[in-house]
XYZ file of C-alpha atoms in Angstrom:
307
model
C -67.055 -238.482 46.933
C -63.864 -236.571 45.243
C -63.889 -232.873 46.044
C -63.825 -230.098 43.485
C -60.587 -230.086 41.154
C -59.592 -226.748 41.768
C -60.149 -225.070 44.906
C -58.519 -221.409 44.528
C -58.358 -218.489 46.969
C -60.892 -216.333 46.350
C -60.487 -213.814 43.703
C -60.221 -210.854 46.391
C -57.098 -212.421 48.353
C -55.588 -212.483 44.801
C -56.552 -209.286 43.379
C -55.100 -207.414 46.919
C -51.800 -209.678 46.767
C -51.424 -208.459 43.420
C -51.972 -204.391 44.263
C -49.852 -204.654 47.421
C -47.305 -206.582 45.366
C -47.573 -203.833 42.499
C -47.749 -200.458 44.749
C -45.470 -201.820 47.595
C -48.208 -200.540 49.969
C -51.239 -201.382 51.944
C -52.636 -198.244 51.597
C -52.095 -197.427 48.168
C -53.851 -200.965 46.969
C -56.694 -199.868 49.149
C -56.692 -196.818 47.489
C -56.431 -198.055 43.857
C -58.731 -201.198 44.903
C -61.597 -198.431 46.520
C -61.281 -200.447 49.614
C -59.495 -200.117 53.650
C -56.001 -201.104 54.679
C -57.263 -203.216 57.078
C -59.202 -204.826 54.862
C -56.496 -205.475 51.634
C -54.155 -206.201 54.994
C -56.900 -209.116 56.001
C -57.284 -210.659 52.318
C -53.424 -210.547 52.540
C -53.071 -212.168 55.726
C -56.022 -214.920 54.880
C -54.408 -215.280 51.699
C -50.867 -216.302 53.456
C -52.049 -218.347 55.966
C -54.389 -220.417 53.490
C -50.585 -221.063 51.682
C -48.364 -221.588 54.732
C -46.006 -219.078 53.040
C -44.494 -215.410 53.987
C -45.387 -213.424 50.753
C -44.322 -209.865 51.592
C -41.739 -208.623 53.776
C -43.113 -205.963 55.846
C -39.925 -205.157 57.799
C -37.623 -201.482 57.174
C -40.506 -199.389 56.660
C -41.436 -200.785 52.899
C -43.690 -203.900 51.335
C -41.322 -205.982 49.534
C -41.888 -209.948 47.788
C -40.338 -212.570 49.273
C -38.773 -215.095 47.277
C -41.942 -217.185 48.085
C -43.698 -214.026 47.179
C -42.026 -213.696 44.180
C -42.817 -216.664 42.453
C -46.393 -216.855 43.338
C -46.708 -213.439 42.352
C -45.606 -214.332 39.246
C -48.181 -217.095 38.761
C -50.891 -215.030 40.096
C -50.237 -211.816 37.452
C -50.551 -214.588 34.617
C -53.614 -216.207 35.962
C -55.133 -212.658 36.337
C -53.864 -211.326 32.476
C -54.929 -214.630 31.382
C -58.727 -214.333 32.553
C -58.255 -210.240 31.449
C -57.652 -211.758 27.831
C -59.905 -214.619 28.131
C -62.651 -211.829 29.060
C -61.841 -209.246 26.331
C -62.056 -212.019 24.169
C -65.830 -213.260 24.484
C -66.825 -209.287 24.662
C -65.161 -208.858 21.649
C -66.657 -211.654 19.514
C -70.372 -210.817 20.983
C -72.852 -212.549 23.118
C -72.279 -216.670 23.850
C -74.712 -218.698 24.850
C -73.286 -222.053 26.238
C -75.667 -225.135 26.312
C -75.427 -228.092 28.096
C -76.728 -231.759 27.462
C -75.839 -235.579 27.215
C -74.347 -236.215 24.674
C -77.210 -237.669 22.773
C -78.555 -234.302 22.838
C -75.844 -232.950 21.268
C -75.162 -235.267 18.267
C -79.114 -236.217 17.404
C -80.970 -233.356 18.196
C -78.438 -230.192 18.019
C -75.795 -230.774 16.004
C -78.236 -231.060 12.643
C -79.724 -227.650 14.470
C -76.236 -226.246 14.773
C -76.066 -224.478 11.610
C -79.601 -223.181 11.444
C -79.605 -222.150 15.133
C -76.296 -219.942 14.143
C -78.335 -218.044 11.296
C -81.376 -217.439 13.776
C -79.258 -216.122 16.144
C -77.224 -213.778 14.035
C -73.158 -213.953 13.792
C -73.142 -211.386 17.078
C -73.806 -214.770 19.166
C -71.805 -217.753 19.640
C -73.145 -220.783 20.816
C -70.604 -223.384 23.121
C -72.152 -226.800 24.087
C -71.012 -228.806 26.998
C -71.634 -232.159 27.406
C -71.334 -234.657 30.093
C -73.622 -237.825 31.141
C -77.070 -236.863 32.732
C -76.472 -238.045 36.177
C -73.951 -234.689 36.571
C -75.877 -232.642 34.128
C -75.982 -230.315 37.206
C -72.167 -229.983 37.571
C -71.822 -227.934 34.353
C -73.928 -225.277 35.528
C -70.741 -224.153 37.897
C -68.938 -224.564 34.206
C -71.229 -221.442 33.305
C -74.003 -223.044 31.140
C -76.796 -220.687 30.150
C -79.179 -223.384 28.762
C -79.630 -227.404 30.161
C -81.743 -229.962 28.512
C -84.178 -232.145 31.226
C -86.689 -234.410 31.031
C -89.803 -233.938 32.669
C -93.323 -234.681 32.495
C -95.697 -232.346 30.079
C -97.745 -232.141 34.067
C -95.121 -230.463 35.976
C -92.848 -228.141 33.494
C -90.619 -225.475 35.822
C -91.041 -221.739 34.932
C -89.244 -220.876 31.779
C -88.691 -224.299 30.447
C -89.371 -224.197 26.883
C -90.900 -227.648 25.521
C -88.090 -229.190 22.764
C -89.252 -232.696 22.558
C -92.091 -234.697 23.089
C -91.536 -238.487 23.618
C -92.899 -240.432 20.606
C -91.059 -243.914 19.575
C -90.982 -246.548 16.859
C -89.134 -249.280 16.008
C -85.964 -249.128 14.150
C -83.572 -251.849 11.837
C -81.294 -251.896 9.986
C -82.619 -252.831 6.170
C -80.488 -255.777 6.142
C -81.865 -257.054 9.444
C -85.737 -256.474 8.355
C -85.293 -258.446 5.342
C -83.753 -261.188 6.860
C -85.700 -261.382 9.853
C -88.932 -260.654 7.746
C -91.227 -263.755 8.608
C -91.197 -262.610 12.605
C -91.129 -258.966 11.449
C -94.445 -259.804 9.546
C -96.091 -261.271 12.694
C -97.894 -259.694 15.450
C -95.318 -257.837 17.919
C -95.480 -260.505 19.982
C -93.432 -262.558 18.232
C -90.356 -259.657 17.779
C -89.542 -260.303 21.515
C -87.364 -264.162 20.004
C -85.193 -261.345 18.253
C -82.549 -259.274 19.920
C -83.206 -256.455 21.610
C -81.291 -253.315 21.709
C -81.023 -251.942 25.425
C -79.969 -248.983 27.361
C -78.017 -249.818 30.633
C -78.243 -246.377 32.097
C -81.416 -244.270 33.291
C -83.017 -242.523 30.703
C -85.526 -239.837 32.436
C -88.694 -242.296 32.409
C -88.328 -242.583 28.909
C -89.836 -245.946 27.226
C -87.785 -249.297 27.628
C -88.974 -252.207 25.803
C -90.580 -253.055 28.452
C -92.923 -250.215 28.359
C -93.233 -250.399 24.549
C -94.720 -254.298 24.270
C -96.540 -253.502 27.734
C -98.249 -250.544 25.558
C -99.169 -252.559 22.528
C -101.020 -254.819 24.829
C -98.209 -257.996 25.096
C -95.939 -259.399 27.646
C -92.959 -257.634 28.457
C -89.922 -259.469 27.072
C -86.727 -260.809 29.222
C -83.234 -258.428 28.179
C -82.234 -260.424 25.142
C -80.108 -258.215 23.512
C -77.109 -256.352 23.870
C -77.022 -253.476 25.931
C -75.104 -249.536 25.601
C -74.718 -246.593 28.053
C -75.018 -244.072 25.592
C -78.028 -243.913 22.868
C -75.661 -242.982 19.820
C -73.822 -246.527 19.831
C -77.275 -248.337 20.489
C -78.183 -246.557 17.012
C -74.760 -247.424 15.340
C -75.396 -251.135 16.355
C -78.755 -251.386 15.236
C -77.597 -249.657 11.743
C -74.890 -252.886 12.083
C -77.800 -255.510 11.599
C -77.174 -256.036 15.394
C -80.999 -256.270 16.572
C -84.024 -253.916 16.791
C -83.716 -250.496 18.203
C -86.464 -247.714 19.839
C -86.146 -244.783 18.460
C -87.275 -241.354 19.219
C -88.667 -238.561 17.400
C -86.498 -235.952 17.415
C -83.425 -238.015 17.374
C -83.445 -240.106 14.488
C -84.375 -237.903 11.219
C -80.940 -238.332 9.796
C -81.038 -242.146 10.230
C -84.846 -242.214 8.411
C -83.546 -240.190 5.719
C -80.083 -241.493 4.490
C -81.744 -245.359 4.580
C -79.471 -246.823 7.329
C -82.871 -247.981 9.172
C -86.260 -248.389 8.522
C -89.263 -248.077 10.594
C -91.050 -251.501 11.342
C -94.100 -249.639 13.028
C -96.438 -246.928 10.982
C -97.833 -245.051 14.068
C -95.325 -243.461 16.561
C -96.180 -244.275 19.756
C -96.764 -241.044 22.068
C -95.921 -240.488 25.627
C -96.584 -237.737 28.453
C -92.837 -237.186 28.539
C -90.304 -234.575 27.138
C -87.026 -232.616 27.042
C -87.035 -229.078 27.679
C -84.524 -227.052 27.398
C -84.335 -224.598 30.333
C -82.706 -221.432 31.722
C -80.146 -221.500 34.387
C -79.939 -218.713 37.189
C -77.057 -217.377 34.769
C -78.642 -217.444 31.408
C -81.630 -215.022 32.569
C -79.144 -212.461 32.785
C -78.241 -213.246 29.242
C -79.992 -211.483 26.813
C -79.059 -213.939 24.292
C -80.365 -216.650 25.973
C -84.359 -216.109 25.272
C -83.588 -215.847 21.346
C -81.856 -218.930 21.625
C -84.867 -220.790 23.417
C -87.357 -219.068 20.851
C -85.629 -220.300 17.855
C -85.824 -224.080 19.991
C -89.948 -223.369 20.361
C -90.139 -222.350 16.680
C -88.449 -225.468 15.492
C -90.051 -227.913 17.885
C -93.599 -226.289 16.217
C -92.549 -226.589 13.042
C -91.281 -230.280 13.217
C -93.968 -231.240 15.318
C -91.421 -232.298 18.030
C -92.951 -229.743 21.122
C-alpha cells in the first residue's frame, strides 16, 4: 500500500517558524501566537529536526534565517498566503457544499440535477463534486466532502442518510438492436440469454447482475456472453452502439428513455430492497448548507418516485 501523497508538518510547526522568522524572537511569536516560548521553541525544534536542516541562527543574542532558513521560509509564507486567499475566497462566494460519488453518480443522476439543485439552493451556495471509483469513495472524505453517495439496504439505513434511489431495473437496447434482434426479443426471456450481454466487471453494491435479473423472472442464469465495462456510463454508450442488451436503473437512465437512443424491452421495472443514499460526513453536519442540500435530494427522489 502507497502512503499518503503529501505528508506536511503540521500546521503549528509552520505557523511558529513563520512568527519567529517574522519577529526575530521566541518570545514575541509566543506573544503574537497567544502561546509559551517553550512551546513556539518546541514546534521550532520538531519542525527542524523533522527537515534535517538549521533554520534559524540563534547565536549573538538575535533570531536570524539561515540560508536553509531562508528559502524554506520563503516557501512556507506562500503556502500560508496561498491557503489565506484560498480561504477568503470560499467565504466570500458563500457556503459550498462538496459531494462525492462514482462517477456514475455524477453524470446519470446529478449532473441533469445540477442546474435545478443550484436554484433550490440559492446562488449563496456552491456545490463542488468529487469523484473517484467506489472502492476509495472513503478517501475523499480527507479531500473535505460534505455529502457521499452509498449503497445500502432499505433494512439497515445509518442515521442521517437520506434515501436518493431505490433499485428498480429494466432492460435496455439500442432501437437498432431490438429491431434486428426482434424474433428472440419477442420470445420468453429465456431465450434473450443466446444474445450478448452487457456486463459490469467491477462490484456494484449488491446491485442486480444478470444473473440476478433471469434468476428473478424465474429462468436459468446465463454464462457472461457479452462484453464487459468497469464503469456503468460506457456499458450505456455500448448498448446505445447496437452492442448487446443493457440493465438499466431507474434513476440513471431518464435521458437515454427520452432522447430515443434505447428502448425498454420489459414494461414492469423490476424492484429491489436496495438503494443509494446520499449521506452526511462528520464535516458536513457542521455545514449548515448541507441539510438543504439533502432536502432538495428527498424532495426530488418523492417527486420522481426514485426514494
Amino acid at each position: 500500500m502507497t502512503g499518503r501523497r503529501y505528508q506536511p508538518p503540521s500546521m503549528s510547526a509552520l505557523i511558529a517558524f513563520e512568527a519567529v522568522a517574522r519577529l526575530k524572537g521566541f518570545g514575541r511569536a509566543a506573544v503574537e501566537l497567544n502561546s509559551s516560548q517553550p512551546a513556539i521553541s518546541r514546534h521550532v525544534r520538531q519542525l527542524e529536526a523533522r527537515l534535517g536542516s538549521l533554520l534559524l541562527d540563534r547565536s549573538g543574542g538575535r533570531v536570524e534565517l539561515t540560508e536553509q532558513g531562508e528559502a524554506y521560509y520563503a516557501a512556507v509564507l506562500s503556502t500560508l498566503e496561498t491557503l489565506k486567499r484560498a480561504g477568503e475566497s470560499l467565504q466570500a462566494c458563500g457556503d459550498v457544499v462538496t459531494l462525492a460519488c462514482t462517477h456514475e453518480v455524477s453524470h446519470l443522476f446529478l449532473l441533469p440535477f445540477y442546474e435545478e439543485l443550484g436554484r433550490r439552493l440559492g446562488p449563496e451556495v456552491k456545490v463542488r463534486i468529487l469523484t473517484s471509483e467506489y472502492e476509495t469513495i472513503g478517501a475523499t472524505i480527507d479531500a473535505g466532502a460534505d455529502i457521499t453517495f452509498v449503497y445500502g439496504d432499505e433494512s439497515s439505513p445509518t442515521v442521517g442518510d437520506v434515501p436518493v434511489i431505490r433499485e428498480a431495473l429494466t432492460v435496455l437496447a439500442a432501437p437498432s438492436f431490438a429491431a434486428t434482434h426482434a424474433d428472440l426479443l419477442d420470445r420468453s426471456p429465456d431465450a434473450w440469454r443466446e444474445l450478448p450481454l452487457l456486463h459490469l466487471s467491477k462490484p456494484n453494491g449488491g446491485w442486480a447482475d444478470w444473473a440476478d435479473w433471469f434468476s428473478e423472472q424465474g429462468f436459468r442464469p446465463p454464462a457472461e456472453s457479452g462484453p464487459s465495462f468497469h464503469n456503468y456510463v460506457y456499458l450505456l454508450e455500448a448498448a446505445v452502439a447496437g452492442r448487446g442488451l443493457a440493465l438499466g436503473w431507474r434513476g440513471f437512465i431518464e435521458r437515454y428513455l427520452e432522447t430515443g437512443s434505447l428502448v425498454r424491452l420489459t414494461p414492469d421495472w423490476l424492484k429491489r430492497s436496495t438503494l443509494i443514499f446520499a449521506r452526511p460526513t462528520a464535516k458536513g453536519l457542521h455545514n449548515k448548507a448541507v441539510s438543504r442540500c439533502l432536502d432538495a435530494f428527498a424532495e426530488r427522489a418523492r417527486a420522481e418516485g426514485l426514494g
